[in-house]
C-alpha positions as semicolon CSV with decimal commas, in nm:
position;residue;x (nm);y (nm);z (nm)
1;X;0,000;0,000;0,000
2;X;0,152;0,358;-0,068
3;X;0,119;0,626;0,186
4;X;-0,202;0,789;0,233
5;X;-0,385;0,969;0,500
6;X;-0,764;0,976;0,477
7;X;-0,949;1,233;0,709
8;X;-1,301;1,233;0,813
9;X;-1,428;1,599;0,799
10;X;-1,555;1,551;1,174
11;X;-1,191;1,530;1,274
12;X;-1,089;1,800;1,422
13;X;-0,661;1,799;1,430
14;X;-0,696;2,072;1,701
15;X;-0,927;1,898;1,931
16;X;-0,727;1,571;1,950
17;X;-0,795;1,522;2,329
18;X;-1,120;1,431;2,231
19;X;-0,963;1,101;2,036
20;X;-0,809;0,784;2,086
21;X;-0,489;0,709;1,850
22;X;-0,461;0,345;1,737
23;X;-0,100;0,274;1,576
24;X;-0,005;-0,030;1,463
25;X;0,394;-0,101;1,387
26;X;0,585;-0,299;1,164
27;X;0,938;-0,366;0,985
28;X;0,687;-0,220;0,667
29;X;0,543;0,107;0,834
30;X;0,280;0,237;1,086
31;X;-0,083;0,227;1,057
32;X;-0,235;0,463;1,230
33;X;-0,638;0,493;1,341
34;X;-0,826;0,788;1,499
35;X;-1,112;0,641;1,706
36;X;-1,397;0,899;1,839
37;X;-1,431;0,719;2,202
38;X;-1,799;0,881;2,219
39;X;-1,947;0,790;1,896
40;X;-1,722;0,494;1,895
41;X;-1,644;0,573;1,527
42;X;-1,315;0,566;1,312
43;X;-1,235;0,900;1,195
44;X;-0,889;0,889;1,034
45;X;-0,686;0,626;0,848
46;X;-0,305;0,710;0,746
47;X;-0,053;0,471;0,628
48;X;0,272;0,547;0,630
49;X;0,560;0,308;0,479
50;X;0,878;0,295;0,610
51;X;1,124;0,001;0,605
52;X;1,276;-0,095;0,888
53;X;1,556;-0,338;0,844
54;X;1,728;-0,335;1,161
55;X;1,620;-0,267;1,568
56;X;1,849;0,085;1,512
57;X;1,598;0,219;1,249
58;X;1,311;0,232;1,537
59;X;1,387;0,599;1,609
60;X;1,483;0,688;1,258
61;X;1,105;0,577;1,167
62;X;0,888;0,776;1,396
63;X;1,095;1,060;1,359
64;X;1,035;1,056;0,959
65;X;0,655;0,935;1,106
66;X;0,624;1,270;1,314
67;X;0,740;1,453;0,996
68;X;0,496;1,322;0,753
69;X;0,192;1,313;0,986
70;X;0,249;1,586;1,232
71;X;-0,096;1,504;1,376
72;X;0,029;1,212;1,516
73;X;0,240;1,389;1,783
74;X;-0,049;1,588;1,921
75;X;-0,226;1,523;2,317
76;X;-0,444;1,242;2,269
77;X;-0,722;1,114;2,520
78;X;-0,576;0,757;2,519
79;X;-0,292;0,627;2,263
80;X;-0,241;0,228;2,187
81;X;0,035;0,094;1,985
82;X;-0,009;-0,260;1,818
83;X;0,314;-0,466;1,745
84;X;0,300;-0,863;1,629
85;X;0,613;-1,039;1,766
86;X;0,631;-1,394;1,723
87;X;0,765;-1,434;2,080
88;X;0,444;-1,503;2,298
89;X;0,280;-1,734;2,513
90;X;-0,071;-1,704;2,637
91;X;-0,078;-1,842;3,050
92;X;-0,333;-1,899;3,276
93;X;-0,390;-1,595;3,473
94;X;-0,407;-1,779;3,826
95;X;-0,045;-1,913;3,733
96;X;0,090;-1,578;3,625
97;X;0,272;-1,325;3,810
98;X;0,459;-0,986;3,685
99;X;0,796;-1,089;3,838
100;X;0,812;-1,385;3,652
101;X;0,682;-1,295;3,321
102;X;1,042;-1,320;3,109
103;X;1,098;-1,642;3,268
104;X;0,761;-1,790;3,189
105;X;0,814;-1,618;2,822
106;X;1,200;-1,792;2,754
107;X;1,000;-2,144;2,814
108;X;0,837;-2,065;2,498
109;X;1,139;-1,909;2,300
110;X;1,459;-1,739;2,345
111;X;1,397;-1,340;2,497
112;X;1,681;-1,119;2,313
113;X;1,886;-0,885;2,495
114;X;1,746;-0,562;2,324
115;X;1,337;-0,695;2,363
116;X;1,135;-0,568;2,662
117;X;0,876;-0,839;2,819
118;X;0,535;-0,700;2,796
119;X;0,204;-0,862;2,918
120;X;-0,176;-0,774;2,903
121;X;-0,503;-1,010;2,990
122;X;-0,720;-0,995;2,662
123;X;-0,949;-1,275;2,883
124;X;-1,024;-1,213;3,213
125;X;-0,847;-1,603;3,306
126;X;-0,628;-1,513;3,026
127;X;-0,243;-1,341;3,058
128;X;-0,051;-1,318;2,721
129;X;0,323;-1,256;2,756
130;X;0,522;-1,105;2,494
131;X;0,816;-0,911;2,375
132;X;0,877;-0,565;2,176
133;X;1,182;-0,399;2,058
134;X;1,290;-0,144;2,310
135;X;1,391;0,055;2,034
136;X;1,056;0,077;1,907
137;X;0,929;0,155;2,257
138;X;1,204;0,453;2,376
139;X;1,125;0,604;2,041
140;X;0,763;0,589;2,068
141;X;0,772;0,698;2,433
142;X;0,927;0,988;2,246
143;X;0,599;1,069;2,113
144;X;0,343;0,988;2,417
145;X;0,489;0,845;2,712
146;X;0,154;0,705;2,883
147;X;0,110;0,489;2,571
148;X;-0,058;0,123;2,590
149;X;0,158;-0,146;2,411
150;X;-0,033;-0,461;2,332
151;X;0,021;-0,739;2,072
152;X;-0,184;-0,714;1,840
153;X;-0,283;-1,085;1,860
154;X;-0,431;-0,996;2,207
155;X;-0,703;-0,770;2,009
156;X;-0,755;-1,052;1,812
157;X;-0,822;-1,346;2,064
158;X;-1,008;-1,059;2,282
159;X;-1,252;-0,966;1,946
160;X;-1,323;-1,376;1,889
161;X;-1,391;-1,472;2,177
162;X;-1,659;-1,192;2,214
163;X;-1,887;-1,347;2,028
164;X;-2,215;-1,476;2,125
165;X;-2,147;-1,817;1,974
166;X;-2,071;-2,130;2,152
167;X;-1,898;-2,359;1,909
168;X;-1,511;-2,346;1,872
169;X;-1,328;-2,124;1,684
170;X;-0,985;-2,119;1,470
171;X;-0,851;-1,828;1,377
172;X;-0,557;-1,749;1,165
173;X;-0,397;-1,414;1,190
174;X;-0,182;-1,380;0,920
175;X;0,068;-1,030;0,871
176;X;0,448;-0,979;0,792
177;X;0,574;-1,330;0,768
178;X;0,428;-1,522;1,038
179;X;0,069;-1,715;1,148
180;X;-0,110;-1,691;1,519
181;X;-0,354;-2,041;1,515
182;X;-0,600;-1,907;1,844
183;X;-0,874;-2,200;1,913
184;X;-1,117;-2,036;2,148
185;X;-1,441;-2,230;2,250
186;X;-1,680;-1,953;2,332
187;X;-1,481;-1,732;2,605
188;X;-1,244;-1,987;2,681
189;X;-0,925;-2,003;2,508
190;X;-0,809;-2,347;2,410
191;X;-0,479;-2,262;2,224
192;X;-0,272;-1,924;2,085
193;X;0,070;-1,984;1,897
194;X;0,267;-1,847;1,683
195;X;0,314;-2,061;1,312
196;X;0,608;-2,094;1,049
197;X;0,427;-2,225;0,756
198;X;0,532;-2,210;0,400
199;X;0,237;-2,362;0,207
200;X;-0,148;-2,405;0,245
201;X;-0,072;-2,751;0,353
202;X;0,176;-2,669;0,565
203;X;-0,131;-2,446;0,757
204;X;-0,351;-2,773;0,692
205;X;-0,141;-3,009;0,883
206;X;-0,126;-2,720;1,210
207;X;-0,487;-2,695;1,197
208;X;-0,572;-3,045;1,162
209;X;-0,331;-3,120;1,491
210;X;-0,586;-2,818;1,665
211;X;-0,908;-3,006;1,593
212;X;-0,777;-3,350;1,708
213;X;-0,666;-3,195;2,040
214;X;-1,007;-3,039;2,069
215;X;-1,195;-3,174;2,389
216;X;-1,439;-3,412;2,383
217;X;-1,598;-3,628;2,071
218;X;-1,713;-3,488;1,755
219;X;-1,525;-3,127;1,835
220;X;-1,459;-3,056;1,531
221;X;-1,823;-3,113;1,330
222;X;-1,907;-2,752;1,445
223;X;-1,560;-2,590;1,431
224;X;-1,528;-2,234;1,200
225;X;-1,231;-2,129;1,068
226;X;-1,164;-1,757;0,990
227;X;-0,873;-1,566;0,878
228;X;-0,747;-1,240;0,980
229;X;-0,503;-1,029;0,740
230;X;-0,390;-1,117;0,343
231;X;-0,121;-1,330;0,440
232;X;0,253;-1,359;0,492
233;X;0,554;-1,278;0,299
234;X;0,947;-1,380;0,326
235;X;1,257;-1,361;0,200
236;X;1,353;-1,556;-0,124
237;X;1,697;-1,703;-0,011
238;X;1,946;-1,548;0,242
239;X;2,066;-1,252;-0,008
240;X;1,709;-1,220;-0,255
241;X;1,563;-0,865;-0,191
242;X;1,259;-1,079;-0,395
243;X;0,976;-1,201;-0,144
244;X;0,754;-1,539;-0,149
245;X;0,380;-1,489;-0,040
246;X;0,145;-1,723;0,092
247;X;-0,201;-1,562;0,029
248;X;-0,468;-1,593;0,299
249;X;-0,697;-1,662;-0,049
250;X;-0,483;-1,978;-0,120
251;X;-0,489;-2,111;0,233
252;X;-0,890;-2,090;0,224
253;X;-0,904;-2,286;-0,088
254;X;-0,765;-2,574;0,041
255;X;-0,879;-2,593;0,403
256;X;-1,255;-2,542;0,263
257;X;-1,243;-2,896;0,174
258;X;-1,223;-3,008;0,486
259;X;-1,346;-2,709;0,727
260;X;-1,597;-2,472;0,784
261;X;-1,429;-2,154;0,620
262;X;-1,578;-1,804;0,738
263;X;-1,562;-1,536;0,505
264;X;-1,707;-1,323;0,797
265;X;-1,462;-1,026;0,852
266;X;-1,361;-0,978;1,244
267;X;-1,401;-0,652;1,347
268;X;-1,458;-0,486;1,703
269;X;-1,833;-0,485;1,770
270;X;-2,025;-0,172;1,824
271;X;-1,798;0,038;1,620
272;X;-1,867;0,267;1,299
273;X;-1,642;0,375;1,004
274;X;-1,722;0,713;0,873
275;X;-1,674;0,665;0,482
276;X;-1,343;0,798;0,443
277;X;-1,220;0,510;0,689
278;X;-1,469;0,248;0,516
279;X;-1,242;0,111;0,251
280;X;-0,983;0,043;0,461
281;X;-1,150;-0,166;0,703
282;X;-1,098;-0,504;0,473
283;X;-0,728;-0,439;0,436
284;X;-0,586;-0,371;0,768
285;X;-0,848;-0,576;1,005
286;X;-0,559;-0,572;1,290
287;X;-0,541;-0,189;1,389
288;X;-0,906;-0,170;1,438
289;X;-0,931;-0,463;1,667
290;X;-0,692;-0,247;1,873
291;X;-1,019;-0,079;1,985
292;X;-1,118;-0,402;2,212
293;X;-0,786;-0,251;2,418
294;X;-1,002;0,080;2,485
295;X;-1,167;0,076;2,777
């Protein structure tokens, strides 16, 4: 997507206490949604594309973001910044406690020296543990220091497992160049973790190894899939500044013929898009489940 920055004519740049900012981060560029808290309606949409090859071009990036969108600096009402790291693991809350949240993350994967070890309940028994560059976090505390950071994935699990349906769930968020499988059964979650896959099939086998761990018989007669986000894209060899994509198209092709396949978007409930903000809501489904973070 190229840069753009569509404004609702209700926005009001000077008035941006009366907002919430939604930004969501990533080695492409920041997203960036302004949510009216009392209407509950999107009001702004800017994308701004910036690459960011390397933990030291955090600050580098919002600097040239504050530049471009000088809006994005000004006194907002609440300000939430969504970042997808494949470093997670979702615990039970009555087994989690702050001081040990980097050791309960390294049994999942390695913690690097530079990450900082967030956490946030998306479920009320629910405590996901994750990391975000610290560069990405001084620089942003740059901008608004009282700023919520969340994984984005959080917003996701939260926004399924809101729903007034009873049967299970798999979901498949899908952005930059990994998959989250979350298998929620009503409110409960069942199973968030991050995926490597490469092919359709490889996305096929992980899903297929959900549904037989589902509990009890017949689990999976009633199971939906859905999918969150295009897909993911990765390097083409070590050196190859061309990309491979698995489309999120592709992968529901192939598990239709086995699965109940959703084409049902997720989106927060109880939320409106003026119609300048409308047209984006397909394309970049994660920064507006940010707003289940708003309380």
């Amino acid at each position: 997507m190229q840069r753009c920055v569509c404004l609702d004519e209700t926005f009001d740049v000077a008035q941006c206490g009366n907002y919430v900012l939604l930004a969501q981060a990533s080695a492409e560029g920041f997203a960036l949604v302004v949510l009216e808290k009392v209407r509950r309606r999107f009001v702004a949409f800017a994308w701004y594309p910036v690459r960011v090859a390397s933990p030291e071009d955090w600050s580098g990036a919002v600097d040239s973001l504050r530049a471009e969108v000088p809006w994005v600096q000004n006194s907002f009402s609440k300000v939430v910044l969504g970042y997808r790291s494949d470093r997670f693991t979702a615990i039970p809350t009555k087994f989690f406690t702050a001081e040990r949240a980097k050791q309960l993350l390294s049994t999942a994967g390695p913690v690097g020296d530079l990450d900082e070890v967030h956490y946030c309940e998306p479920l009320g028994d629910v405590t996901v543990v994750y990391t975000l560059p610290a560069q990405l976090t001084y620089a942003w505390r740059m901008l608004h220091g009282d700023s919520l950071f969340i994984h984005s994935d959080a917003a996701a699990l939260r926004a399924a497992a809101s729903g007034k349906g009873k049967d299970a769930q798999l979901l498949l968020v899908s952005q930059d160049n990994f998959f989250t499988q979350i298998v929620v059964q009503g409110e409960r979650l069942l199973s968030m973790l991050p995926l490597e896959a490469f092919t359709a099939e490889d996305l096929l086998y992980f899903c297929t190894a959900a549904v037989a761990a589902l509990p009890g018989e017949g689990g999976a007669t009633d199971l939906t899939v859905r999918m969150v986000g295009d897909g993911v894209a990765w390097p083409d060899g070590v050196q190859s500044v061309q990309t491979r994509q698995l489309r999120t198209e592709d992968v529901k092709t192939l598990l239709r013929r086995y699965y109940k396949v959703s084409d049902e978007p997720l989106v927060p409930a109880g939320y409106e898009y003026s119609y300048t903000v409308e047209r984006f809501r397909e394309g970049s489904p994660l920064i507006f489940l940010l707003a289940e973070c708003v309380s």
